[in-house]
Amino acid sequence: MRRFLSFMSWTVLCCWTTQADVFTSIGQMTDLVYTEKELVQSLRAYIKAEESKLAAVKSWANKLDDLTRISTSDPEGYLAHPVNAYKLMKRLNTEWSELETLVLQNPSDEFISNMSMHRQFFPDEEDETGAAKALMRLQDTYQLDSEAFSKGKLPGMHSNAMLTVDDCFDMGKTAYNDADYYHAVLWMQQSLKQLDAGEEAVVSKADILDYLSYSVYQMGDLPRAIELTRRLVAIDPSHQRAGGNLRYFERLLVKQRSEQKEEEKPVSEEPIQLGTYDRPKDHLPERETYEALCRGEGIKMTEARRSRLFCRYSDGKRNPHLLLKPAMEEDEWDSPHIVRYLDFLSHEEIEKIKELAKPRLARATVRDPKTGVLTTANYRVSKSAWLEEDDGPVIARVNKRIQDITGLTVDTAELLQVANYGVGGQYEPHYDFSRRPFDSNLKLDGNRLATFLNYKDEPDAFKRLGTGNRVATFLNYMSDVEAGGATVFPDFGASIWPRKGTAVFWYNLFKSGEGDYRTRHAACPVLVGSKWVSNKWIHERGQEFLRPCGLTEVD
């Protein structure tokens, strides 16, 4: 306002300076009447612009009042829905910046000060992109179409967390920029569908058709690419790429049909949906098996196998700490033997462990198989923290309890690792133990993956620790998960579902010290919920008399 008044003062001063005797002439004064009218019109335009800006800011504030009232009442529950998590990333990375730009047109010191103070904690472009890719990962793993996400219809949950036309367009654009045309097609199609249904949007239909037609072409569907490009040309005849693309697609289709001696077929009228196009293969050989197990499909639990599974009270081979209160033990799988312990952690212990871990959570890392260096990877999406006994009495109690139940010493074990899986959090199939050069003469059931995944170039990842390889894994589930988040073993077809307070245990090595390649496992993406786990990796050293070597290589 001060800047505008300064401009008006300068204008009036200029008039009076250049025409100082204007009051002596009514004719000249009439010019001032029109000048004043123009100033009033400018003032009205200024007021209207300010009111429009204020109305936009008020609308944004009212919307976020309702949104933050819901989100802050149960932050973990709110973020358990992957759409909410994605939209939070998008709001803080993109939409708040747009609001900042609007306010900066007439600076507000208090707002800008707050923005500057909090901006360091905002998610960045990488976070928004990561959240978008997480939704796509969930879409693939659990075979959900884009509309299910857009309308908030996830398994066992209906929510008001919906994606707008512009949200879907941004999802598609994220995939497109990554040359992921498979997902670009799915999300651009959903954006177009919602726009055609009458939903308001900032993005234009021409922009959606531009991305969609080219992505469909990249998927090899020339007839549909031509049909979509024709729609684009009809909407925007002057589009700089559409005409050229259309002629190019039509020539390619004629050439293709000529070479394959095909007759012209009508373009499919079926809408593009999940399953219209084949999903491209990726780096993971057991992708289909892994994802099926995550959905609860393909589990190889036969009646014969089930008859060999039992539950029992375990006193840890007469461990004095377990004589009066033995552990409740259930068999989850027979070979390799996987057991679950019930009521291993209490609610109070879980909350204390989470309290200790939260300030230390950092992006989880994996060990590069060639260099042995810890690094982040897209196939492990979680945050983790390492806790030692000095951090609190609860850690010492948990370590002692693990030692009592397993009968193995934890003196040479790694620290207790606590992990939290966020939106689409996962850890793709991996081994917990360090692989050694594979002996091609070793022929046995369960080592089928070993020849395919030959890690002869991998260094001994734990050599510097001096404690040998990871002989066993003890995994604590510290939360229930509404949907997804299973621990699966693709080699033998097992799925183990999180149950708060329970723990599962298995050996990674045979008694000979050879790796049991059947234990390759994965943490499935969390579809709905927040998954908390903690694990203890137990090493070989110190177990020589507690778990003696067997008579054969695979005992």
Coordinates of C-alpha atoms in Angstrom, one line a residue:
M1 CA 0.0 0.0 0.0
R2 CA 2.8 2.4 0.9
R3 CA 4.5 1.7 -2.4
F4 CA 1.2 2.4 -4.3
L5 CA 0.6 5.7 -2.4
S6 CA 4.1 6.7 -3.2
F7 CA 3.4 6.2 -6.9
M8 CA 0.2 8.3 -6.6
S9 CA 2.1 11.1 -4.7
W10 CA 4.7 11.1 -7.5
T11 CA 2.0 11.3 -10.1
V12 CA 0.2 14.2 -8.5
L13 CA 3.4 16.0 -7.7
C14 CA 4.5 15.6 -11.3
C15 CA 1.2 17.1 -12.5
W16 CA 1.5 20.1 -10.2
T17 CA 5.2 20.6 -11.0
T18 CA 4.7 20.6 -14.8
Q19 CA 1.4 22.6 -14.8
A20 CA 1.6 24.8 -11.6
D21 CA -1.2 27.3 -12.7
V22 CA -3.8 24.7 -13.6
F23 CA -6.4 26.2 -11.1
T24 CA -6.6 29.3 -13.3
S25 CA -8.2 27.2 -16.1
I26 CA -11.3 25.2 -15.7
G27 CA -10.4 23.4 -18.9
Q28 CA -7.1 22.4 -17.4
M29 CA -8.9 21.4 -14.2
T30 CA -11.2 19.1 -16.1
D31 CA -8.1 17.1 -17.0
L32 CA -7.5 16.6 -13.3
V33 CA -11.0 15.2 -12.9
Y34 CA -10.2 12.5 -15.5
T35 CA -6.8 12.0 -13.8
E36 CA -8.5 11.5 -10.5
K37 CA -11.0 9.1 -12.1
E38 CA -8.1 7.1 -13.4
L39 CA -6.4 7.1 -10.0
V40 CA -9.7 5.9 -8.4
Q41 CA -9.9 3.1 -11.0
S42 CA -6.3 2.2 -10.3
L43 CA -7.1 2.2 -6.6
R44 CA -10.1 0.0 -7.1
A45 CA -8.0 -2.4 -9.2
Y46 CA -5.4 -2.4 -6.4
I47 CA -8.1 -3.1 -3.8
K48 CA -9.7 -5.8 -5.9
A49 CA -6.3 -7.4 -6.4
E50 CA -5.6 -7.3 -2.7
E51 CA -9.1 -8.7 -1.8
S52 CA -8.7 -11.4 -4.4
K53 CA -5.3 -12.3 -2.9
L54 CA -6.7 -12.2 0.6
A55 CA -9.7 -14.3 -0.4
A56 CA -7.3 -16.9 -1.9
V57 CA -5.2 -16.9 1.2
K58 CA -8.3 -17.2 3.4
S59 CA -9.6 -20.1 1.3
W60 CA -6.3 -21.8 1.7
A61 CA -6.2 -21.2 5.4
N62 CA -9.8 -22.5 5.9
K63 CA -9.0 -25.6 3.9
L64 CA -5.8 -26.3 5.9
D65 CA -7.6 -25.5 9.2
D66 CA -9.9 -28.5 8.6
L67 CA -7.0 -30.6 7.2
T68 CA -4.6 -30.0 10.1
R69 CA -7.3 -30.5 12.7
I70 CA -7.7 -34.1 11.3
S71 CA -4.0 -34.7 10.7
T72 CA -2.8 -33.5 14.1
S73 CA -5.4 -35.5 16.0
D74 CA -3.6 -38.7 15.0
P75 CA -0.5 -38.0 12.9
E76 CA 0.5 -41.6 12.4
G77 CA -3.0 -42.7 11.6
Y78 CA -3.4 -39.8 9.1
L79 CA 0.0 -40.6 7.4
A80 CA -0.8 -44.3 7.4
H81 CA -2.9 -43.6 4.3
P82 CA -0.4 -43.4 1.4
V83 CA -2.4 -40.8 -0.4
N84 CA -2.3 -38.5 2.7
A85 CA 1.4 -38.9 2.9
Y86 CA 1.9 -38.1 -0.8
K87 CA -0.3 -35.0 -0.7
L88 CA 1.6 -33.8 2.4
M89 CA 4.8 -34.1 0.5
K90 CA 3.3 -32.3 -2.5
R91 CA 1.7 -29.5 -0.4
L92 CA 4.9 -28.6 1.5
N93 CA 7.1 -28.9 -1.6
T94 CA 4.9 -27.2 -4.2
E95 CA 1.7 -25.6 -3.0
W96 CA 3.1 -23.7 0.0
S97 CA 5.8 -22.3 -2.3
E98 CA 3.0 -21.0 -4.6
L99 CA 1.3 -19.4 -1.6
E100 CA 4.6 -17.8 -0.6
T101 CA 5.0 -16.3 -4.1
L102 CA 1.4 -14.9 -3.9
V103 CA 2.1 -13.2 -0.5
L104 CA 5.5 -11.9 -1.7
Q105 CA 3.7 -9.8 -4.3
N106 CA 3.0 -7.5 -1.3
P107 CA 5.5 -8.8 1.3
S108 CA 4.2 -9.8 4.7
D109 CA 7.2 -9.9 7.0
E110 CA 5.7 -12.2 9.6
F111 CA 4.6 -14.8 7.1
I112 CA 7.9 -14.7 5.2
S113 CA 9.8 -15.0 8.6
N114 CA 7.8 -18.1 9.5
M115 CA 8.3 -19.6 6.0
S116 CA 12.0 -18.9 6.2
M117 CA 12.2 -20.4 9.7
H118 CA 10.3 -23.6 8.7
R119 CA 11.5 -24.0 5.1
Q120 CA 14.6 -25.9 6.3
F121 CA 12.3 -28.7 7.5
F122 CA 10.2 -28.8 4.3
P123 CA 10.4 -31.8 2.0
D124 CA 12.1 -31.1 -1.3
E125 CA 11.5 -32.1 -4.9
E126 CA 13.1 -35.5 -4.2
D127 CA 10.7 -36.1 -1.3
E128 CA 7.7 -35.4 -3.5
T129 CA 9.0 -37.5 -6.3
G130 CA 9.7 -40.3 -3.8
A131 CA 6.2 -40.2 -2.4
A132 CA 4.8 -40.3 -5.9
K133 CA 6.9 -43.4 -6.8
A134 CA 5.8 -45.0 -3.6
L135 CA 2.2 -44.8 -4.7
M136 CA 3.1 -46.4 -8.0
R137 CA 5.0 -49.1 -6.1
L138 CA 1.9 -49.9 -4.0
Q139 CA -0.2 -49.8 -7.2
D140 CA 2.0 -52.5 -8.7
T141 CA 2.5 -54.7 -5.7
Y142 CA -1.1 -54.8 -4.7
Q143 CA -2.6 -54.6 -8.2
L144 CA -4.6 -51.4 -7.6
D145 CA -5.8 -49.3 -10.4
S146 CA -5.3 -45.5 -10.4
E147 CA -8.9 -44.8 -9.6
A148 CA -8.7 -46.8 -6.4
F149 CA -6.0 -44.4 -5.2
S150 CA -7.7 -41.4 -6.6
K151 CA -10.9 -42.1 -4.7
G152 CA -9.2 -43.3 -1.5
K153 CA -10.5 -46.8 -1.9
L154 CA -7.8 -49.0 -0.5
P155 CA -8.3 -52.6 0.8
G156 CA -10.4 -52.4 3.9
M157 CA -10.4 -48.6 3.9
H158 CA -12.5 -45.9 2.4
S159 CA -11.2 -42.4 3.0
N160 CA -11.7 -38.8 2.0
A161 CA -8.1 -38.7 1.0
M162 CA -8.6 -38.2 -2.8
L163 CA -6.4 -37.2 -5.7
T164 CA -7.6 -34.3 -7.9
V165 CA -7.1 -34.0 -11.7
D166 CA -4.0 -32.0 -11.1
D167 CA -2.6 -34.5 -8.5
C168 CA -3.1 -37.4 -11.0
F169 CA -1.5 -35.3 -13.7
D170 CA 1.5 -34.6 -11.5
M171 CA 1.8 -38.3 -10.7
G172 CA 1.8 -39.1 -14.4
K173 CA 4.4 -36.3 -15.1
T174 CA 6.7 -37.7 -12.4
A175 CA 6.6 -41.1 -14.1
Y176 CA 7.0 -39.5 -17.6
N177 CA 10.1 -37.5 -16.5
D178 CA 11.6 -40.8 -15.3
A179 CA 10.8 -42.4 -18.7
D180 CA 8.4 -44.7 -16.9
Y181 CA 5.7 -44.6 -19.6
Y182 CA 3.8 -47.5 -18.1
H183 CA 2.8 -45.5 -15.0
A184 CA 2.6 -42.3 -17.0
V185 CA -0.2 -43.8 -19.1
L186 CA -2.1 -45.0 -16.0
W187 CA -2.1 -41.7 -14.2
M188 CA -2.6 -39.4 -17.3
Q189 CA -5.6 -41.6 -18.2
Q190 CA -7.0 -41.2 -14.7
S191 CA -6.4 -37.4 -14.8
L192 CA -8.3 -37.3 -18.2
K193 CA -11.1 -39.4 -16.9
Q194 CA -11.7 -37.1 -13.9
L195 CA -11.5 -34.0 -16.1
D196 CA -14.0 -35.5 -18.5
A197 CA -16.3 -36.1 -15.6
G198 CA -16.5 -32.4 -14.9
E199 CA -13.9 -32.0 -12.1
E200 CA -12.2 -28.6 -12.1
A201 CA -8.5 -28.4 -12.7
V202 CA -5.7 -26.0 -13.5
V203 CA -4.1 -28.4 -16.1
S204 CA -5.7 -28.3 -19.5
K205 CA -7.1 -31.3 -21.4
A206 CA -4.6 -30.5 -24.2
D207 CA -1.6 -30.9 -21.8
I208 CA -3.0 -34.2 -20.5
L209 CA -3.6 -35.6 -24.0
D210 CA -0.1 -34.4 -25.1
Y211 CA 1.6 -36.5 -22.4
L212 CA -0.8 -39.4 -22.6
S213 CA -0.6 -39.8 -26.4
Y214 CA 3.2 -39.9 -26.4
S215 CA 3.3 -42.3 -23.4
V216 CA 0.9 -44.6 -25.2
Y217 CA 3.1 -44.5 -28.3
Q218 CA 6.1 -45.4 -26.1
M219 CA 4.1 -48.4 -24.9
G220 CA 3.8 -49.6 -28.5
D221 CA 0.1 -48.9 -29.0
L222 CA 0.2 -46.9 -32.2
P223 CA -3.6 -47.0 -33.0
R224 CA -4.5 -45.6 -29.7
A225 CA -1.7 -43.0 -29.8
I226 CA -3.1 -41.8 -33.1
E227 CA -6.6 -41.6 -31.7
L228 CA -5.5 -39.6 -28.7
T229 CA -3.3 -37.3 -30.8
R230 CA -6.3 -36.6 -33.1
R231 CA -8.3 -35.6 -30.0
L232 CA -5.4 -33.2 -29.1
V233 CA -5.3 -31.7 -32.6
A234 CA -9.1 -31.2 -32.5
I235 CA -8.8 -29.3 -29.2
D236 CA -5.7 -27.3 -30.1
P237 CA -5.0 -27.2 -33.9
S238 CA -2.0 -24.9 -33.4
H239 CA -0.3 -27.3 -30.9
Q240 CA 3.4 -27.2 -31.8
R241 CA 4.0 -31.0 -31.6
A242 CA 0.6 -32.6 -32.1
G243 CA 0.5 -32.2 -35.9
G244 CA 4.0 -33.6 -36.5
N245 CA 3.5 -36.4 -34.0
L246 CA 0.2 -37.4 -35.7
R247 CA 1.8 -37.6 -39.2
Y248 CA 4.8 -39.6 -37.7
F249 CA 2.5 -42.0 -35.9
E250 CA 0.4 -42.6 -39.0
R251 CA 3.4 -43.3 -41.2
L252 CA 4.8 -45.7 -38.6
L253 CA 1.4 -47.6 -38.4
V254 CA 1.2 -47.9 -42.2
K255 CA 4.8 -49.2 -42.3
Q256 CA 4.1 -51.6 -39.4
R257 CA 1.0 -53.1 -41.0
S258 CA 2.7 -53.4 -44.3
E259 CA 5.6 -55.3 -42.8
Q260 CA 3.4 -57.6 -40.8
K261 CA 0.7 -57.8 -43.5
E262 CA -2.0 -56.9 -41.1
E263 CA -5.4 -55.5 -42.0
E264 CA -6.6 -52.3 -40.4
K265 CA -8.4 -52.8 -37.1
P266 CA -10.6 -50.4 -35.3
V267 CA -9.1 -48.7 -32.2
S268 CA -10.1 -50.5 -29.0
E269 CA -12.8 -48.6 -27.2
E270 CA -11.9 -50.2 -23.9
P271 CA -10.5 -47.5 -21.5
I272 CA -6.9 -47.8 -20.5
Q273 CA -6.7 -49.5 -17.1
L274 CA -4.5 -51.7 -15.1
G275 CA -3.6 -54.7 -17.3
T276 CA -4.1 -52.9 -20.6
Y277 CA -0.3 -52.9 -21.1
D278 CA 2.3 -55.3 -19.8
R279 CA 4.4 -53.9 -17.0
P280 CA 8.1 -53.7 -18.0
K281 CA 10.5 -56.2 -16.4
D282 CA 13.1 -54.9 -13.9
H283 CA 16.2 -56.0 -12.0
L284 CA 14.4 -58.4 -9.6
P285 CA 14.2 -62.0 -11.0
E286 CA 11.5 -63.1 -8.5
R287 CA 9.4 -59.9 -8.8
E288 CA 6.1 -61.7 -9.6
T289 CA 6.5 -64.3 -6.8
Y290 CA 7.5 -61.6 -4.3
E291 CA 4.6 -59.4 -5.0
A292 CA 2.1 -62.3 -5.1
L293 CA 3.3 -63.3 -1.6
C294 CA 2.8 -59.6 -0.5
R295 CA -0.8 -59.9 -1.6
G296 CA -1.2 -63.2 0.3
E297 CA -1.2 -65.2 -2.9
G298 CA 1.0 -68.2 -3.9
I299 CA 1.7 -69.2 -0.3
K300 CA 3.0 -72.8 -0.3
M301 CA 1.4 -73.8 3.0
T302 CA 0.2 -77.4 2.3
E303 CA -1.8 -79.5 4.7
A304 CA 1.2 -81.8 5.0
R305 CA 3.4 -78.9 6.0
R306 CA 0.8 -77.5 8.3
S307 CA 0.6 -80.8 10.2
R308 CA 4.3 -80.4 11.0
L309 CA 3.8 -77.0 12.7
F310 CA 3.2 -76.8 16.4
C311 CA 2.9 -74.3 19.3
R312 CA 4.6 -74.8 22.6
Y313 CA 6.0 -73.2 25.7
S314 CA 9.8 -72.8 25.4
D315 CA 12.1 -72.5 28.4
G316 CA 15.2 -71.9 26.3
K317 CA 16.7 -75.3 27.2
R318 CA 16.1 -75.0 30.9
N319 CA 17.1 -71.3 31.0
P320 CA 16.5 -70.2 34.7
H321 CA 14.9 -66.9 33.5
L322 CA 12.3 -68.8 31.6
L323 CA 11.4 -71.6 34.0
L324 CA 8.6 -69.7 35.8
K325 CA 7.4 -67.9 32.7
P326 CA 8.3 -69.8 29.5
A327 CA 8.1 -68.1 26.1
M328 CA 5.1 -68.9 23.9
E329 CA 6.5 -70.2 20.7
E330 CA 4.7 -71.0 17.4
D331 CA 6.1 -72.6 14.3
E332 CA 5.6 -70.4 11.2
W333 CA 7.5 -72.7 8.8
D334 CA 9.1 -76.1 9.0
S335 CA 12.1 -75.9 6.7
P336 CA 13.9 -73.6 7.1
H337 CA 12.6 -73.5 10.6
I338 CA 11.0 -70.1 11.4
V339 CA 9.3 -69.5 14.8
R340 CA 7.3 -66.7 16.2
Y341 CA 7.3 -65.7 19.9
L342 CA 4.2 -64.2 21.3
D343 CA 4.1 -61.3 23.8
F344 CA 7.8 -60.8 23.4
L345 CA 7.6 -57.0 23.8
S346 CA 5.0 -55.1 25.9
H347 CA 3.3 -52.0 24.8
E348 CA 5.3 -49.9 27.2
E349 CA 8.6 -51.4 26.0
I350 CA 7.6 -50.7 22.4
E351 CA 6.7 -47.1 23.1
K352 CA 10.0 -46.6 25.0
I353 CA 12.1 -48.0 22.2
K354 CA 10.3 -45.8 19.7
E355 CA 10.9 -42.8 21.9
L356 CA 14.6 -43.5 22.0
A357 CA 14.8 -44.2 18.3
K358 CA 12.8 -41.3 16.8
P359 CA 15.4 -38.5 17.3
R360 CA 18.0 -40.7 15.6
L361 CA 16.0 -42.0 12.6
A362 CA 17.9 -41.6 9.4
R363 CA 17.5 -43.1 5.9
A364 CA 18.3 -46.8 6.1
T365 CA 21.3 -47.9 4.1
V366 CA 22.4 -51.1 2.5
R367 CA 25.9 -52.5 1.9
D368 CA 27.1 -52.3 -1.7
P369 CA 27.9 -55.9 -2.7
K370 CA 31.0 -54.8 -4.7
T371 CA 32.5 -52.1 -2.5
G372 CA 31.1 -53.1 1.0
V373 CA 30.3 -49.4 1.5
L374 CA 26.9 -48.4 3.1
T375 CA 24.7 -46.4 0.8
T376 CA 21.0 -45.6 0.3
A377 CA 19.0 -47.5 -2.3
N378 CA 15.5 -47.4 -3.8
Y379 CA 14.9 -51.0 -3.0
R380 CA 15.1 -50.2 0.8
V381 CA 12.8 -47.4 1.7
S382 CA 12.7 -46.8 5.5
K383 CA 14.4 -44.9 8.3
S384 CA 16.4 -46.6 11.0
A385 CA 18.3 -46.0 14.2
W386 CA 20.8 -48.1 16.2
L387 CA 20.3 -48.4 19.9
E388 CA 22.8 -49.7 22.5
E389 CA 22.4 -50.8 26.1
D390 CA 23.7 -47.4 27.4
D391 CA 20.7 -45.7 25.7
G392 CA 18.2 -47.1 28.2
P393 CA 17.5 -50.1 30.5
V394 CA 14.8 -51.4 28.1
I395 CA 17.5 -52.1 25.5
A396 CA 19.5 -54.2 27.9
R397 CA 16.3 -56.1 28.9
V398 CA 15.4 -56.9 25.3
N399 CA 18.9 -58.1 24.5
K400 CA 18.9 -60.4 27.5
R401 CA 15.5 -61.7 26.6
I402 CA 16.7 -62.5 23.0
Q403 CA 19.7 -64.3 24.4
D404 CA 17.6 -66.3 26.9
I405 CA 15.0 -67.4 24.3
T406 CA 17.4 -68.2 21.4
G407 CA 20.1 -69.8 23.5
L408 CA 22.7 -67.8 21.6
T409 CA 25.0 -65.1 23.0
V410 CA 24.3 -61.5 21.9
D411 CA 27.8 -60.3 23.1
T412 CA 29.0 -60.4 19.5
A413 CA 25.6 -59.3 17.9
E414 CA 25.0 -56.0 16.3
L415 CA 23.2 -53.2 18.1
L416 CA 19.4 -53.3 18.2
Q417 CA 18.2 -51.7 14.9
V418 CA 14.9 -49.9 14.9
A419 CA 13.2 -49.2 11.6
N420 CA 10.1 -47.3 10.6
Y421 CA 8.6 -47.8 7.1
G422 CA 6.8 -44.8 5.8
V423 CA 4.6 -44.4 2.7
G424 CA 5.2 -47.4 0.5
G425 CA 8.1 -48.5 2.8
Q426 CA 9.8 -51.7 1.7
Y427 CA 12.9 -53.7 1.6
E428 CA 13.1 -55.9 -1.6
P429 CA 14.3 -59.5 -1.5
H430 CA 17.8 -59.7 0.1
Y431 CA 20.0 -61.9 2.3
D432 CA 20.9 -60.9 5.8
F433 CA 24.1 -62.9 5.7
S434 CA 27.3 -62.1 3.7
R435 CA 27.6 -64.3 0.6
R436 CA 30.8 -66.1 -0.2
P437 CA 31.9 -67.4 -3.6
F438 CA 29.4 -70.0 -4.6
D439 CA 30.6 -73.6 -5.0
S440 CA 29.0 -74.8 -8.3
N441 CA 29.5 -78.4 -7.1
L442 CA 27.1 -77.9 -4.2
K443 CA 23.7 -79.3 -5.2
L444 CA 20.9 -79.2 -2.7
D445 CA 17.3 -78.1 -2.4
G446 CA 16.9 -74.5 -1.3
N447 CA 20.0 -73.2 -3.0
R448 CA 18.3 -72.6 -6.3
L449 CA 18.9 -68.8 -6.2
A450 CA 22.5 -69.2 -5.4
T451 CA 23.7 -70.0 -8.9
F452 CA 21.6 -67.2 -10.4
L453 CA 22.8 -64.7 -7.8
N454 CA 26.5 -65.4 -7.7
Y455 CA 28.2 -62.9 -5.4
K456 CA 31.7 -64.1 -6.1
D457 CA 32.9 -60.4 -6.3
E458 CA 31.3 -59.5 -2.9
P459 CA 33.8 -58.8 -0.1
D460 CA 33.3 -60.2 3.4
A461 CA 30.9 -57.4 4.6
F462 CA 31.5 -58.2 8.3
K463 CA 35.3 -58.9 8.2
R464 CA 36.2 -55.7 10.0
L465 CA 33.8 -56.6 12.9
G466 CA 35.8 -59.7 13.7
T467 CA 32.5 -61.5 14.7
G468 CA 31.9 -63.7 11.7
N469 CA 28.8 -63.8 9.6
R470 CA 25.2 -63.2 10.6
V471 CA 24.2 -66.6 11.9
A472 CA 20.6 -65.6 12.8
T473 CA 18.0 -62.9 12.6
F474 CA 15.6 -61.9 15.5
L475 CA 12.9 -59.6 14.2
N476 CA 10.5 -57.8 16.5
Y477 CA 7.2 -56.4 15.2
M478 CA 6.4 -53.2 17.1
S479 CA 3.1 -52.3 15.4
D480 CA 0.2 -53.8 13.7
V481 CA -0.2 -52.9 10.0
E482 CA -3.6 -52.4 8.5
A483 CA -2.6 -53.6 5.1
G484 CA 0.6 -54.8 3.5
G485 CA 4.0 -54.9 5.3
A486 CA 4.4 -58.7 5.4
T487 CA 7.8 -60.4 5.7
V488 CA 8.0 -62.8 2.7
F489 CA 10.3 -65.6 1.6
P490 CA 10.0 -66.0 -2.2
D491 CA 12.2 -69.1 -2.4
F492 CA 9.8 -71.3 -0.5
G493 CA 6.6 -69.3 -0.6
A494 CA 6.1 -68.1 2.9
S495 CA 4.4 -64.9 4.1
I496 CA 4.6 -63.8 7.8
W497 CA 2.3 -61.0 8.8
P498 CA 3.2 -58.3 11.4
R499 CA 1.5 -58.7 14.8
K500 CA 2.4 -56.1 17.4
G501 CA 4.5 -57.4 20.3
T502 CA 5.5 -60.7 18.6
A503 CA 8.9 -61.6 17.2
V504 CA 10.1 -64.1 14.6
F505 CA 13.5 -65.9 14.5
W506 CA 15.3 -67.9 11.9
Y507 CA 18.9 -69.1 11.2
N508 CA 20.6 -67.6 8.1
L509 CA 23.5 -70.1 8.2
F510 CA 23.6 -73.9 8.4
K511 CA 25.6 -75.3 11.3
S512 CA 28.6 -75.6 8.9
G513 CA 28.7 -71.9 8.5
E514 CA 27.4 -72.1 4.9
G515 CA 24.7 -69.6 4.0
D516 CA 21.1 -70.9 3.7
Y517 CA 20.1 -69.3 0.5
R518 CA 16.4 -70.2 1.1
T519 CA 16.3 -67.4 3.7
R520 CA 16.3 -64.6 1.0
H521 CA 13.4 -62.5 2.2
A522 CA 11.7 -59.1 1.8
A523 CA 9.7 -56.6 3.7
C524 CA 6.6 -55.9 1.6
P525 CA 5.5 -52.3 0.9
V526 CA 3.3 -50.9 3.6
L527 CA -0.1 -50.2 2.0
V528 CA -2.0 -48.8 4.9
G529 CA -0.5 -48.1 8.3
S530 CA 2.9 -47.4 9.9
K531 CA 5.2 -50.3 10.3
W532 CA 7.7 -50.3 13.2
V533 CA 10.2 -53.2 13.7
S534 CA 13.4 -53.8 15.5
N535 CA 15.9 -56.5 14.8
K536 CA 19.0 -58.1 16.3
W537 CA 21.5 -59.7 13.9
I538 CA 23.3 -62.4 15.8
H539 CA 26.9 -63.3 14.7
E540 CA 28.9 -66.5 14.6
R541 CA 31.6 -65.8 17.1
G542 CA 30.7 -67.0 20.6
Q543 CA 28.3 -69.6 19.3
E544 CA 30.8 -72.4 18.9
F545 CA 29.6 -74.4 21.9
L546 CA 26.1 -73.0 21.9
R547 CA 25.4 -74.2 18.3
P548 CA 28.1 -76.7 17.4
C549 CA 29.0 -77.5 13.8
G550 CA 27.1 -80.2 12.2
L551 CA 28.4 -83.4 10.5
T552 CA 27.5 -82.3 7.0
E553 CA 27.6 -79.0 5.0
V554 CA 23.8 -78.5 5.2
D555 CA 23.0 -79.7 8.7

